[in-house]
Structures are given as C-alpha cells and as structure tokens.
mmCIF file of C-alpha atoms in Angstrom:
data_model
loop_
_atom_site.group_PDB
_atom_site.id
_atom_site.type_symbol
_atom_site.label_atom_id
_atom_site.label_comp_id
_atom_site.label_asym_id
_atom_site.label_seq_id
_atom_site.Cartn_x
_atom_site.Cartn_y
_atom_site.Cartn_z
ATOM 1 C CA MET A 1 -10.285 -25.385 -9.817
ATOM 2 C CA ASN A 2 -6.521 -24.101 -10.178
ATOM 3 C CA PHE A 3 -4.273 -23.696 -7.263
ATOM 4 C CA ASP A 4 -4.237 -19.736 -7.372
ATOM 5 C CA ASP A 5 -8.118 -19.146 -7.038
ATOM 6 C CA PHE A 6 -8.170 -22.133 -4.295
ATOM 7 C CA SER A 7 -5.787 -20.171 -2.229
ATOM 8 C CA ILE A 8 -7.300 -16.743 -2.850
ATOM 9 C CA ARG A 9 -10.407 -18.038 -1.470
ATOM 10 C CA ILE A 10 -9.775 -20.498 0.839
ATOM 11 C CA PRO A 11 -8.782 -18.225 3.945
ATOM 12 C CA LYS A 12 -12.286 -17.079 3.940
ATOM 13 C CA ILE A 13 -12.954 -20.377 5.746
ATOM 14 C CA LYS A 14 -11.057 -19.413 8.716
ATOM 15 C CA ASN A 15 -14.345 -16.995 9.966
ATOM 16 C CA LEU A 16 -17.004 -19.950 8.985
ATOM 17 C CA PRO A 17 -18.337 -21.793 12.089
ATOM 18 C CA LEU A 18 -17.542 -25.703 11.979
ATOM 19 C CA PRO A 19 -20.657 -27.513 10.010
ATOM 20 C CA GLY A 20 -19.616 -30.027 13.203
ATOM 21 C CA GLU A 21 -20.891 -33.304 13.735
ATOM 22 C CA ALA A 22 -24.214 -32.191 11.640
ATOM 23 C CA SER A 23 -21.852 -32.697 8.698
ATOM 24 C CA HIS A 24 -20.587 -36.247 9.863
ATOM 25 C CA LEU A 25 -23.833 -37.593 10.599
ATOM 26 C CA LYS A 26 -24.206 -37.656 6.553
ATOM 27 C CA MET A 27 -21.835 -39.822 6.197
ATOM 28 C CA ALA A 28 -22.254 -41.691 8.829
ATOM 29 C CA PRO A 29 -23.362 -45.784 8.747
ATOM 30 C CA GLN A 30 -26.081 -46.742 11.139
ATOM 31 C CA PHE A 31 -23.834 -48.999 12.984
ATOM 32 C CA ARG A 32 -21.110 -46.456 13.312
ATOM 33 C CA LEU A 33 -24.284 -44.018 15.505
ATOM 34 C CA GLU A 34 -25.399 -47.089 17.324
ATOM 35 C CA ASP A 35 -21.568 -46.960 18.878
ATOM 36 C CA LEU A 36 -21.500 -42.961 19.335
ATOM 37 C CA GLN A 37 -24.885 -43.669 20.908
ATOM 38 C CA ALA A 38 -23.313 -46.479 22.904
ATOM 39 C CA ALA A 39 -19.945 -44.394 24.156
ATOM 40 C CA ARG A 40 -21.804 -41.266 25.018
ATOM 41 C CA LYS A 41 -23.562 -43.373 27.922
ATOM 42 C CA LYS A 42 -20.562 -44.015 29.103
ATOM 43 C CA SER A 43 -16.987 -42.198 30.170
ATOM 44 C CA VAL A 44 -14.934 -42.969 27.873
ATOM 45 C CA ILE A 45 -10.887 -42.680 28.215
ATOM 46 C CA THR A 46 -9.383 -41.884 24.664
ATOM 47 C CA LYS A 47 -6.717 -41.938 22.455
ATOM 48 C CA LYS A 48 -5.706 -38.735 20.771
ATOM 49 C CA ALA A 49 -4.534 -38.454 17.499
ATOM 50 C CA ALA A 50 -4.638 -35.795 14.706
ATOM 51 C CA VAL A 51 -4.681 -35.795 10.809
ATOM 52 C CA MET A 52 -3.755 -33.169 7.786
ATOM 53 C CA ALA A 53 -6.603 -32.827 5.013
ATOM 54 C CA LEU A 54 -3.342 -31.662 2.657
ATOM 55 C CA PHE A 55 -4.253 -29.325 -0.053
ATOM 56 C CA TYR A 56 -2.131 -28.638 -3.048
ATOM 57 C CA PRO A 57 -1.237 -28.121 -6.772
ATOM 58 C CA ASP A 58 -0.724 -30.521 -9.671
ATOM 59 C CA ASP A 59 1.948 -30.404 -12.407
ATOM 60 C CA PHE A 60 -1.270 -28.588 -14.255
ATOM 61 C CA ASN A 61 -1.837 -25.988 -11.468
ATOM 62 C CA LEU A 62 -5.358 -27.883 -10.713
ATOM 63 C CA THR A 63 -5.906 -28.565 -6.849
ATOM 64 C CA ARG A 64 -5.233 -31.948 -5.187
ATOM 65 C CA LEU A 65 -6.102 -33.425 -1.724
ATOM 66 C CA LEU A 66 -4.266 -35.778 -0.779
ATOM 67 C CA LEU A 67 -5.166 -39.142 0.851
ATOM 68 C CA ILE A 68 -3.754 -42.175 1.651
ATOM 69 C CA LEU A 69 -4.215 -46.344 1.331
ATOM 70 C CA ARG A 70 -2.827 -47.607 4.985
ATOM 71 C CA LYS A 71 -0.830 -50.710 4.961
ATOM 72 C CA SER A 72 -2.366 -53.888 5.935
ATOM 73 C CA HIS A 73 -2.113 -55.110 9.499
ATOM 74 C CA PRO A 74 -3.467 -58.005 11.244
ATOM 75 C CA LYS A 75 -3.991 -56.375 14.296
ATOM 76 C CA ASP A 76 -5.250 -52.695 13.149
ATOM 77 C CA VAL A 77 -9.014 -52.350 12.435
ATOM 78 C CA HIS A 78 -7.789 -49.115 10.536
ATOM 79 C CA SER A 79 -5.349 -51.298 8.060
ATOM 80 C CA ASN A 80 -5.749 -51.328 4.012
ATOM 81 C CA GLN A 81 -8.474 -48.122 4.479
ATOM 82 C CA ILE A 82 -8.165 -45.006 2.486
ATOM 83 C CA GLY A 83 -7.249 -41.866 5.224
ATOM 84 C CA PHE A 84 -5.381 -38.931 6.046
ATOM 85 C CA PRO A 85 -2.108 -38.509 6.617
ATOM 86 C CA GLY A 86 -1.982 -38.624 10.601
ATOM 87 C CA GLY A 87 -1.348 -40.518 13.624
ATOM 88 C CA GLN A 88 -1.259 -40.605 17.351
ATOM 89 C CA VAL A 89 -0.306 -37.742 19.934
ATOM 90 C CA GLU A 90 2.846 -38.267 20.803
ATOM 91 C CA GLU A 91 4.681 -37.301 24.462
ATOM 92 C CA ASN A 92 6.796 -34.702 23.026
ATOM 93 C CA ASP A 93 4.546 -33.063 21.019
ATOM 94 C CA ARG A 94 3.442 -29.325 21.561
ATOM 95 C CA ASP A 95 -0.272 -29.844 20.605
ATOM 96 C CA MET A 96 -2.318 -31.470 18.464
ATOM 97 C CA ARG A 97 -1.521 -29.088 15.313
ATOM 98 C CA ALA A 98 2.120 -30.213 16.203
ATOM 99 C CA THR A 99 1.246 -33.880 16.010
ATOM 100 C CA ALA A 100 -0.731 -33.736 12.546
ATOM 101 C CA LEU A 101 2.369 -31.518 11.443
ATOM 102 C CA ARG A 102 4.890 -34.150 12.414
ATOM 103 C CA GLU A 103 3.003 -37.377 11.187
ATOM 104 C CA THR A 104 2.482 -35.664 7.590
ATOM 105 C CA TYR A 105 6.011 -35.632 7.362
ATOM 106 C CA GLU A 106 6.418 -38.952 8.766
ATOM 107 C CA GLU A 107 4.256 -40.306 6.503
ATOM 108 C CA VAL A 108 4.795 -38.493 3.564
ATOM 109 C CA GLY A 109 7.613 -36.640 3.311
ATOM 110 C CA VAL A 110 6.177 -32.890 3.716
ATOM 111 C CA ASN A 111 7.919 -30.511 5.828
ATOM 112 C CA PRO A 112 6.086 -29.026 8.552
ATOM 113 C CA ASN A 113 7.383 -25.589 7.776
ATOM 114 C CA HIS A 114 6.157 -25.881 4.064
ATOM 115 C CA ILE A 115 1.964 -26.330 5.443
ATOM 116 C CA GLU A 116 0.135 -23.397 5.869
ATOM 117 C CA ILE A 117 -2.422 -24.434 8.492
ATOM 118 C CA VAL A 118 -5.889 -22.922 7.114
ATOM 119 C CA LYS A 119 -8.394 -24.071 9.913
ATOM 120 C CA SER A 120 -8.648 -26.763 12.955
ATOM 121 C CA LEU A 121 -12.056 -28.531 12.040
ATOM 122 C CA THR A 122 -14.484 -30.869 14.420
ATOM 123 C CA GLU A 123 -13.392 -34.004 16.633
ATOM 124 C CA ILE A 124 -14.598 -37.135 15.790
ATOM 125 C CA TYR A 125 -14.644 -40.494 17.963
ATOM 126 C CA ILE A 126 -13.815 -43.267 16.494
ATOM 127 C CA PRO A 127 -15.640 -46.869 18.336
ATOM 128 C CA PRO A 128 -13.422 -49.491 16.767
ATOM 129 C CA SER A 129 -9.778 -47.958 17.666
ATOM 130 C CA ASN A 130 -10.927 -46.014 20.256
ATOM 131 C CA PHE A 131 -8.922 -42.548 19.141
ATOM 132 C CA GLU A 132 -10.740 -39.398 19.302
ATOM 133 C CA VAL A 133 -8.980 -37.382 16.149
ATOM 134 C CA ARG A 134 -8.535 -33.819 15.433
ATOM 135 C CA PRO A 135 -8.544 -32.861 11.549
ATOM 136 C CA TYR A 136 -6.658 -29.954 10.136
ATOM 137 C CA MET A 137 -6.753 -28.430 7.076
ATOM 138 C CA GLY A 138 -3.851 -27.686 5.096
ATOM 139 C CA LEU A 139 -1.964 -25.497 2.288
ATOM 140 C CA TYR A 140 0.807 -26.666 0.588
ATOM 141 C CA THR A 141 1.176 -24.217 -1.829
ATOM 142 C CA ARG A 142 4.721 -24.994 -3.167
ATOM 143 C CA PRO A 143 4.910 -29.186 -3.227
ATOM 144 C CA GLU A 144 7.706 -31.325 -3.811
ATOM 145 C CA PRO A 145 7.808 -34.963 -4.146
ATOM 146 C CA PHE A 146 5.872 -36.994 -1.633
ATOM 147 C CA THR A 147 8.060 -39.900 -0.030
ATOM 148 C CA LYS A 148 5.369 -42.277 1.187
ATOM 149 C CA GLN A 149 6.526 -44.183 5.057
ATOM 150 C CA ASP A 150 6.893 -47.920 3.417
ATOM 151 C CA THR A 151 5.854 -49.285 6.884
ATOM 152 C CA GLU A 152 2.673 -47.688 7.099
ATOM 153 C CA VAL A 153 1.811 -46.039 3.601
ATOM 154 C CA GLU A 154 0.965 -48.401 0.843
ATOM 155 C CA GLU A 155 -0.190 -45.974 -1.467
ATOM 156 C CA LEU A 156 -0.221 -41.986 -2.065
ATOM 157 C CA VAL A 157 -3.890 -40.978 -3.413
ATOM 158 C CA GLU A 158 -4.092 -37.441 -4.698
ATOM 159 C CA VAL A 159 -7.414 -36.778 -5.602
ATOM 160 C CA ARG A 160 -8.258 -33.920 -7.692
ATOM 161 C CA LEU A 161 -10.862 -31.249 -6.225
ATOM 162 C CA ALA A 162 -13.250 -31.480 -9.000
ATOM 163 C CA ASP A 163 -14.150 -34.803 -8.039
ATOM 164 C CA PHE A 164 -14.115 -34.478 -4.266
ATOM 165 C CA MET A 165 -17.082 -32.047 -4.757
ATOM 166 C CA ASP A 166 -18.676 -34.168 -7.447
ATOM 167 C CA ASP A 167 -22.117 -35.126 -5.874
ATOM 168 C CA ALA A 168 -22.059 -37.896 -8.053
ATOM 169 C CA ASN A 169 -18.926 -39.539 -5.793
ATOM 170 C CA VAL A 170 -21.197 -39.592 -3.267
ATOM 171 C CA PHE A 171 -23.198 -43.209 -3.138
ATOM 172 C CA THR A 172 -24.059 -46.153 -0.925
ATOM 173 C CA GLU A 173 -21.849 -49.357 -1.038
ATOM 174 C CA ASN A 174 -22.655 -52.511 1.307
ATOM 175 C CA LEU A 175 -19.490 -53.424 3.074
ATOM 176 C CA THR A 176 -18.399 -56.018 5.340
ATOM 177 C CA THR A 177 -16.012 -54.779 7.635
ATOM 178 C CA SER A 178 -13.900 -56.408 10.828
ATOM 179 C CA TYR A 179 -17.198 -55.323 13.050
ATOM 180 C CA ALA A 180 -20.211 -55.184 10.676
ATOM 181 C CA THR A 181 -21.426 -57.548 7.855
ATOM 182 C CA ASP A 182 -22.906 -56.522 4.822
ATOM 183 C CA VAL A 183 -24.377 -53.124 6.156
ATOM 184 C CA PRO A 184 -25.175 -49.627 3.878
ATOM 185 C CA VAL A 185 -22.149 -47.399 4.337
ATOM 186 C CA PRO A 186 -22.717 -44.212 2.780
ATOM 187 C CA ALA A 187 -18.985 -42.976 1.015
ATOM 188 C CA PHE A 188 -17.157 -41.231 -1.381
ATOM 189 C CA LYS A 189 -15.729 -42.812 -4.466
ATOM 190 C CA LEU A 190 -12.434 -41.035 -5.246
ATOM 191 C CA ASN A 191 -10.047 -42.105 -7.079
ATOM 192 C CA GLY A 192 -11.901 -45.676 -7.678
ATOM 193 C CA TYR A 193 -11.847 -46.068 -3.939
ATOM 194 C CA THR A 194 -14.658 -46.754 -1.442
ATOM 195 C CA VAL A 195 -13.699 -43.716 1.328
ATOM 196 C CA TRP A 196 -15.823 -44.252 4.446
ATOM 197 C CA GLY A 197 -16.343 -44.577 8.035
ATOM 198 C CA ALA A 198 -14.116 -41.616 10.156
ATOM 199 C CA THR A 199 -12.439 -40.207 6.886
ATOM 200 C CA GLY A 200 -15.912 -40.372 5.002
ATOM 201 C CA MET A 201 -17.354 -38.063 7.760
ATOM 202 C CA MET A 202 -14.173 -35.664 8.095
ATOM 203 C CA LEU A 203 -14.324 -35.365 3.824
ATOM 204 C CA SER A 204 -18.223 -34.324 4.839
ATOM 205 C CA GLU A 205 -17.086 -31.789 7.115
ATOM 206 C CA ILE A 206 -14.853 -30.004 4.763
ATOM 207 C CA LYS A 207 -17.006 -30.559 1.615
ATOM 208 C CA THR A 208 -19.689 -28.374 3.736
ATOM 209 C CA LEU A 209 -16.891 -25.423 4.445
ATOM 210 C CA LEU A 210 -16.230 -25.517 0.622
ATOM 211 C CA GLN A 211 -19.199 -25.131 -0.605
ATOM 212 C CA GLN A 212 -19.507 -22.028 1.439
ATOM 213 C CA VAL A 213 -16.580 -20.385 -0.603
ATOM 214 C CA LEU A 214 -15.753 -21.851 -3.726
#
C-alpha cells in the first residue's frame, strides 16, 4: 500500500478498542503463557519501558515498518533479537510516550517532533527481563535517513507493510533460547528474520488493528 493511502486510513485506528491480550496470546509461546500465569500469582515490581512501531514511506512511497536487530550482549536476554526502537523509562521522561520518542531518537536518529503518535497500545509484561512495555504506533511522514546507535543497534530492519500483513509470513518454528530449549514458537518471518516473543505479540495487536482499517 502506498503511504498516502495508509496515512489517510490510519487515523481510524484512534477510535478502535484495543484488541489487547487476546491478540498477544495468538503469538505467545506456551512457556510464555506459563511465565505470565506464574507472575500473576505473585506481586511483581516491574521495570518500565516504551517502544515505537514507526510507519513511514520508502523511496517508492510504499509503507514500511521499522524494526531493529539488537546488538549481542552476553548479559542481555534480549540481545541479538528483533525488536522495536525503544527502551527503559528514565527519570527525566515526562511519561511513557516521551520515553518512546526519546529512545527512538537515540537508537535510530528520528527527531521526536517529526513523529505523529497515532495510538498507545496494550502494555505487555516480559518475564525474562521483568519489564512492562508500552508500545506506541507512530507515523513518520517525511523521513530522513536513519542513524543507528552503533552500541545498541546491529541492523535496521525495514519491513514492507504488505509483507507484515501477509498471513503466509506467520508460522511456528522450534527455537532454543536463553531460557527454553527446542520449543515450538509462533512467529513472523520478516525480511528473513524470525520475529517472536514480546515483539511478535505486539505485532499481532498492531496487525489486528490494521486489518480493521486497511
């Protein structure tokens, strides 16, 4: 879909109810469901983070969604995984929205003033890192070249909207992670990468919303 049409239709999302946990669970591995159930049974003090699902036009005016491949860090359970630009709330952040905008600027160089926030999405708890993450959808209508933060971002993953919305790119793969071995995991296949876990769950909610307006 060209970005002109996308940007005209996308504001309809603002008035839609969030699909919420029901959409998350479509892409949740069994071990994640068990972790979430265990977390609900006890009082957990979580760390807070926010991320940005940024939609923008490419050089051919086709709509794309920006993901990133995170750098590999031995002590980071989410290292070397695909995710959204974003990160932990800092003391000077006014709110979660400000966190998402600041982190997007730091990690991929997008001026916060050039992003139109479309909608705040459902928070999701990530048991392995004990983060509660608030995703935001944003439009970047006049993009300038991205500048990745070399200490945090290994690669920019610029996904075509058509590929993201294609049900043929949703599948199940057996994966071995830092906290599970050879387990079936629902995932998206995007730009050759397997996108799963919390990012896959957030993408599922975004896709459910987009299906109602595109």
